Short mmCIF file of C-alpha atoms in Angstrom, two decimals:
data_model
loop_
_atom_site.label_atom_id
_atom_site.label_comp_id
_atom_site.label_asym_id
_atom_site.label_seq_id
_atom_site.Cartn_x
_atom_site.Cartn_y
_atom_site.Cartn_z
CA UNK A 178 68.12 98.33 25.96
CA UNK A 179 68.80 99.25 29.56
CA UNK A 180 71.23 102.12 29.85
CA UNK A 181 73.35 101.79 32.98
CA UNK A 182 76.09 104.35 32.36
CA UNK A 183 75.73 108.07 33.00
CA UNK A 184 74.43 109.52 29.75
CA UNK A 185 73.49 113.17 29.37
CA UNK A 186 70.80 114.19 26.89
CA UNK A 187 72.17 117.74 26.88
CA UNK A 188 75.72 118.92 27.30
CA UNK A 189 77.24 121.69 29.40
CA UNK A 190 78.07 123.82 26.36
CA UNK A 191 74.46 123.80 25.17
CA UNK A 192 73.17 124.90 28.57
CA UNK A 193 75.82 127.62 28.84
CA UNK A 194 75.22 128.92 25.31
CA UNK A 195 71.40 128.99 25.53
CA UNK A 196 70.94 130.37 29.05
CA UNK A 197 72.35 132.74 31.64
CA UNK A 198 74.78 130.14 33.02
CA UNK A 199 78.31 131.53 32.87
CA UNK A 200 81.16 129.66 31.22
CA UNK A 201 83.06 129.26 34.51
CA UNK A 202 80.32 127.24 36.25
CA UNK A 203 81.79 124.06 37.76
CA UNK A 204 81.43 121.25 35.23
CA UNK A 205 81.04 118.56 37.91
CA UNK A 206 78.08 120.37 39.48
CA UNK A 207 76.52 121.00 36.08
CA UNK A 208 76.99 117.37 34.97
CA UNK A 209 75.45 116.04 38.18
CA UNK A 210 72.50 118.43 37.83
CA UNK A 211 71.94 117.28 34.23
CA UNK A 212 71.87 113.60 35.17
CA UNK A 213 69.64 114.21 38.22
CA UNK A 214 67.10 116.42 36.49
CA UNK A 215 66.74 114.31 33.36
CA UNK A 216 66.12 111.21 35.49
CA UNK A 217 63.88 112.89 38.09
CA UNK A 218 62.03 115.39 35.88
CA UNK A 219 62.23 114.26 32.25
CA UNK A 220 61.91 110.46 32.54
CA UNK A 221 58.40 110.61 34.08
CA UNK A 222 57.24 112.89 31.23
CA UNK A 223 58.65 110.73 28.43
CA UNK A 224 57.94 107.36 29.99
CA UNK A 225 60.63 104.75 30.55
CA UNK A 226 60.72 103.35 27.00
CA UNK A 227 61.08 106.67 25.15
CA UNK A 228 63.60 107.85 27.77
CA UNK A 229 65.68 104.68 27.18
CA UNK A 230 65.36 105.12 23.40
CA UNK A 231 66.77 108.67 23.64
CA UNK A 232 69.64 107.52 25.86
CA UNK A 233 70.45 104.68 23.45
CA UNK A 234 70.38 107.07 20.46
CA UNK A 235 72.80 109.45 22.20
CA UNK A 236 75.14 106.57 23.08
CA UNK A 237 75.08 105.24 19.49
CA UNK A 238 75.45 108.63 17.78
CA UNK A 239 79.18 108.16 17.16
CA UNK A 240 78.30 105.16 14.95
CA UNK A 241 74.73 105.88 13.83
CA UNK A 242 73.24 109.37 13.52
CA UNK A 243 70.26 110.05 15.75
CA UNK A 244 67.01 109.40 13.79
CA UNK A 245 65.36 112.62 12.64
CA UNK A 246 62.22 112.26 14.78
CA UNK A 247 64.23 111.62 17.96
CA UNK A 248 66.66 114.39 17.07
CA UNK A 249 63.80 116.90 16.69
CA UNK A 250 62.32 115.78 20.02
CA UNK A 251 65.69 116.07 21.71
CA UNK A 252 66.83 119.43 20.36
CA UNK A 253 63.53 121.32 20.00
CA UNK A 254 61.68 120.07 23.07
CA UNK A 255 63.87 118.20 25.55
CA UNK A 256 66.79 120.64 25.54
CA UNK A 257 64.79 123.76 26.50
CA UNK A 258 63.00 121.85 29.26
CA UNK A 259 66.22 120.36 30.63
CA UNK A 260 68.05 123.69 30.47
CA UNK A 261 65.65 125.31 32.90
CA UNK A 262 65.21 122.32 35.18
CA UNK A 263 69.01 122.09 35.44
CA UNK A 264 69.25 125.80 36.31
CA UNK A 265 66.51 125.37 38.89
CA UNK A 266 68.54 122.52 40.44
CA UNK A 267 71.81 124.47 40.31
CA UNK A 268 70.42 127.50 42.12
CA UNK A 269 70.34 125.63 45.39
CA UNK A 270 73.36 123.41 44.76
CA UNK A 271 75.63 126.34 43.94
CA UNK A 272 74.41 128.62 46.70
CA UNK A 273 74.73 126.22 49.59
CA UNK A 274 77.36 123.62 50.38
CA UNK A 275 77.50 120.91 53.00
CA UNK A 276 80.70 120.56 54.97
CA UNK A 277 81.79 118.84 58.15
CA UNK A 278 80.68 122.06 59.90
CA UNK A 279 77.14 121.86 58.53
CA UNK A 280 75.44 123.75 55.70
CA UNK A 281 77.32 126.84 54.51
CA UNK A 282 76.17 129.62 52.19
CA UNK A 283 78.59 129.97 49.30
CA UNK A 284 80.34 133.33 49.12
CA UNK A 285 83.52 134.72 47.58
CA UNK A 286 85.00 138.15 47.06
CA UNK A 287 83.90 138.31 43.43
CA UNK A 288 80.18 137.70 43.90
CA UNK A 289 77.55 138.93 46.32
CA UNK A 290 75.33 136.49 48.07
CA UNK A 291 71.62 136.13 47.52
CA UNK A 292 69.18 136.41 50.34
CA UNK A 293 66.89 133.44 50.82
CA UNK A 294 64.07 135.47 49.26
CA UNK A 295 66.17 136.37 46.20
CA UNK A 296 67.20 132.75 45.78
CA UNK A 297 63.56 131.62 46.05
CA UNK A 298 62.54 134.20 43.42
CA UNK A 299 65.27 133.07 41.01
CA UNK A 300 64.33 129.43 41.54
CA UNK A 301 60.67 130.26 40.90
CA UNK A 302 61.54 132.20 37.73
CA UNK A 303 63.34 129.19 36.25
CA UNK A 304 60.64 126.89 37.62
CA UNK A 305 58.07 128.87 35.62
CA UNK A 306 60.17 128.49 32.47
CA UNK A 307 60.66 124.77 33.10
CA UNK A 308 56.89 124.34 33.57
CA UNK A 309 56.22 126.16 30.30
CA UNK A 310 58.68 124.00 28.39
CA UNK A 311 57.24 120.90 30.05
CA UNK A 312 53.78 121.84 28.75
CA UNK A 313 55.15 122.23 25.21
CA UNK A 314 57.05 118.95 25.49
CA UNK A 315 53.95 117.06 26.69
CA UNK A 316 51.80 118.49 23.91
CA UNK A 317 54.42 117.48 21.32
CA UNK A 318 54.72 113.96 22.76
CA UNK A 319 50.94 113.49 22.62
CA UNK A 320 50.57 115.04 19.15
CA UNK A 321 53.37 112.88 17.72
CA UNK A 322 51.97 109.81 19.51
CA UNK A 323 55.13 109.13 21.51
CA UNK A 324 52.89 108.89 24.57
CA UNK A 325 49.19 108.28 25.00
CA UNK A 326 48.78 111.00 27.58
CA UNK A 327 47.61 108.51 30.17
CA UNK A 328 50.73 106.68 31.31
CA UNK A 329 53.25 109.47 31.83
CA UNK A 330 53.60 112.54 34.03
CA UNK A 331 51.39 115.33 32.64
CA UNK A 332 51.25 117.39 35.84
CA UNK A 333 52.18 120.96 35.02
CA UNK A 334 51.37 122.27 38.47
CA UNK A 335 54.38 123.80 40.14
CA UNK A 336 55.21 126.27 42.85
CA UNK A 337 55.90 128.71 40.03
CA UNK A 338 52.52 128.47 38.32
CA UNK A 339 50.37 127.74 41.33
CA UNK A 340 47.72 126.17 39.10
CA UNK A 341 47.07 123.11 36.99
CA UNK A 342 46.96 123.71 33.25
CA UNK A 343 44.62 121.26 31.60
CA UNK A 344 45.91 119.13 28.75
CA UNK A 345 43.12 120.30 26.44
CA UNK A 346 44.34 123.91 26.45
CA UNK A 347 47.25 123.13 24.16
CA UNK A 348 50.72 124.52 24.45
CA UNK A 349 51.75 126.00 21.13
CA UNK A 350 55.17 125.27 19.75
CA UNK A 351 58.56 126.76 20.60
CA UNK A 352 60.14 128.55 17.67
CA UNK A 353 81.80 107.06 31.39
CA UNK A 354 79.85 110.16 30.50
CA UNK A 355 78.28 110.64 27.08
CA UNK A 356 76.67 113.84 25.86
CA UNK A 357 75.67 115.49 22.64
CA UNK A 358 78.62 117.23 20.98
CA UNK A 359 78.69 121.06 20.90
CA UNK A 360 77.81 120.90 17.19
CA UNK A 361 74.81 118.59 16.69
CA UNK A 362 75.14 115.68 14.27
CA UNK A 363 73.26 115.68 11.01
CA UNK A 364 69.91 113.93 11.51
CA UNK A 365 69.02 110.87 9.49
CA UNK A 366 65.97 111.38 7.25
#
């Protein structure tokens, strides 16, 4: 099934409740960051078929509960990875805006501005977290035989880590717009 509508695999409330993102963050910016990062960052890790299967399960969840295996993948592995890749995306998007006068640094009377160095450090911090969650996600996908480890993106090199972490090292385990509801549905056994 080809999914052509904008479907989020994580919702704004989940990101806001499980991270340092404040409740007043612009929903439009957050929604766009979710769609961009899941397509750009998550799809290559999962592979096109599993990515489409997750999207289809989220779309159908109002009629059919998400199967237990996909639900576990989504909540325990995809959500933490997407949370930090979305934050990494938002750091730039929320700090700088393009206008007819060129790029502007966002500033208001209620918040101080970050220097370029501070912004780079914050982006790297979330990049490190995203890389860690990506490693855990990849290990889970291989262990559960969702992917063969050969046909999807396994690169865990990032600016944040500065090194490539070999697949053999293992990762451990972490304890229209459609999105998951704030309260997850009951998985199907």
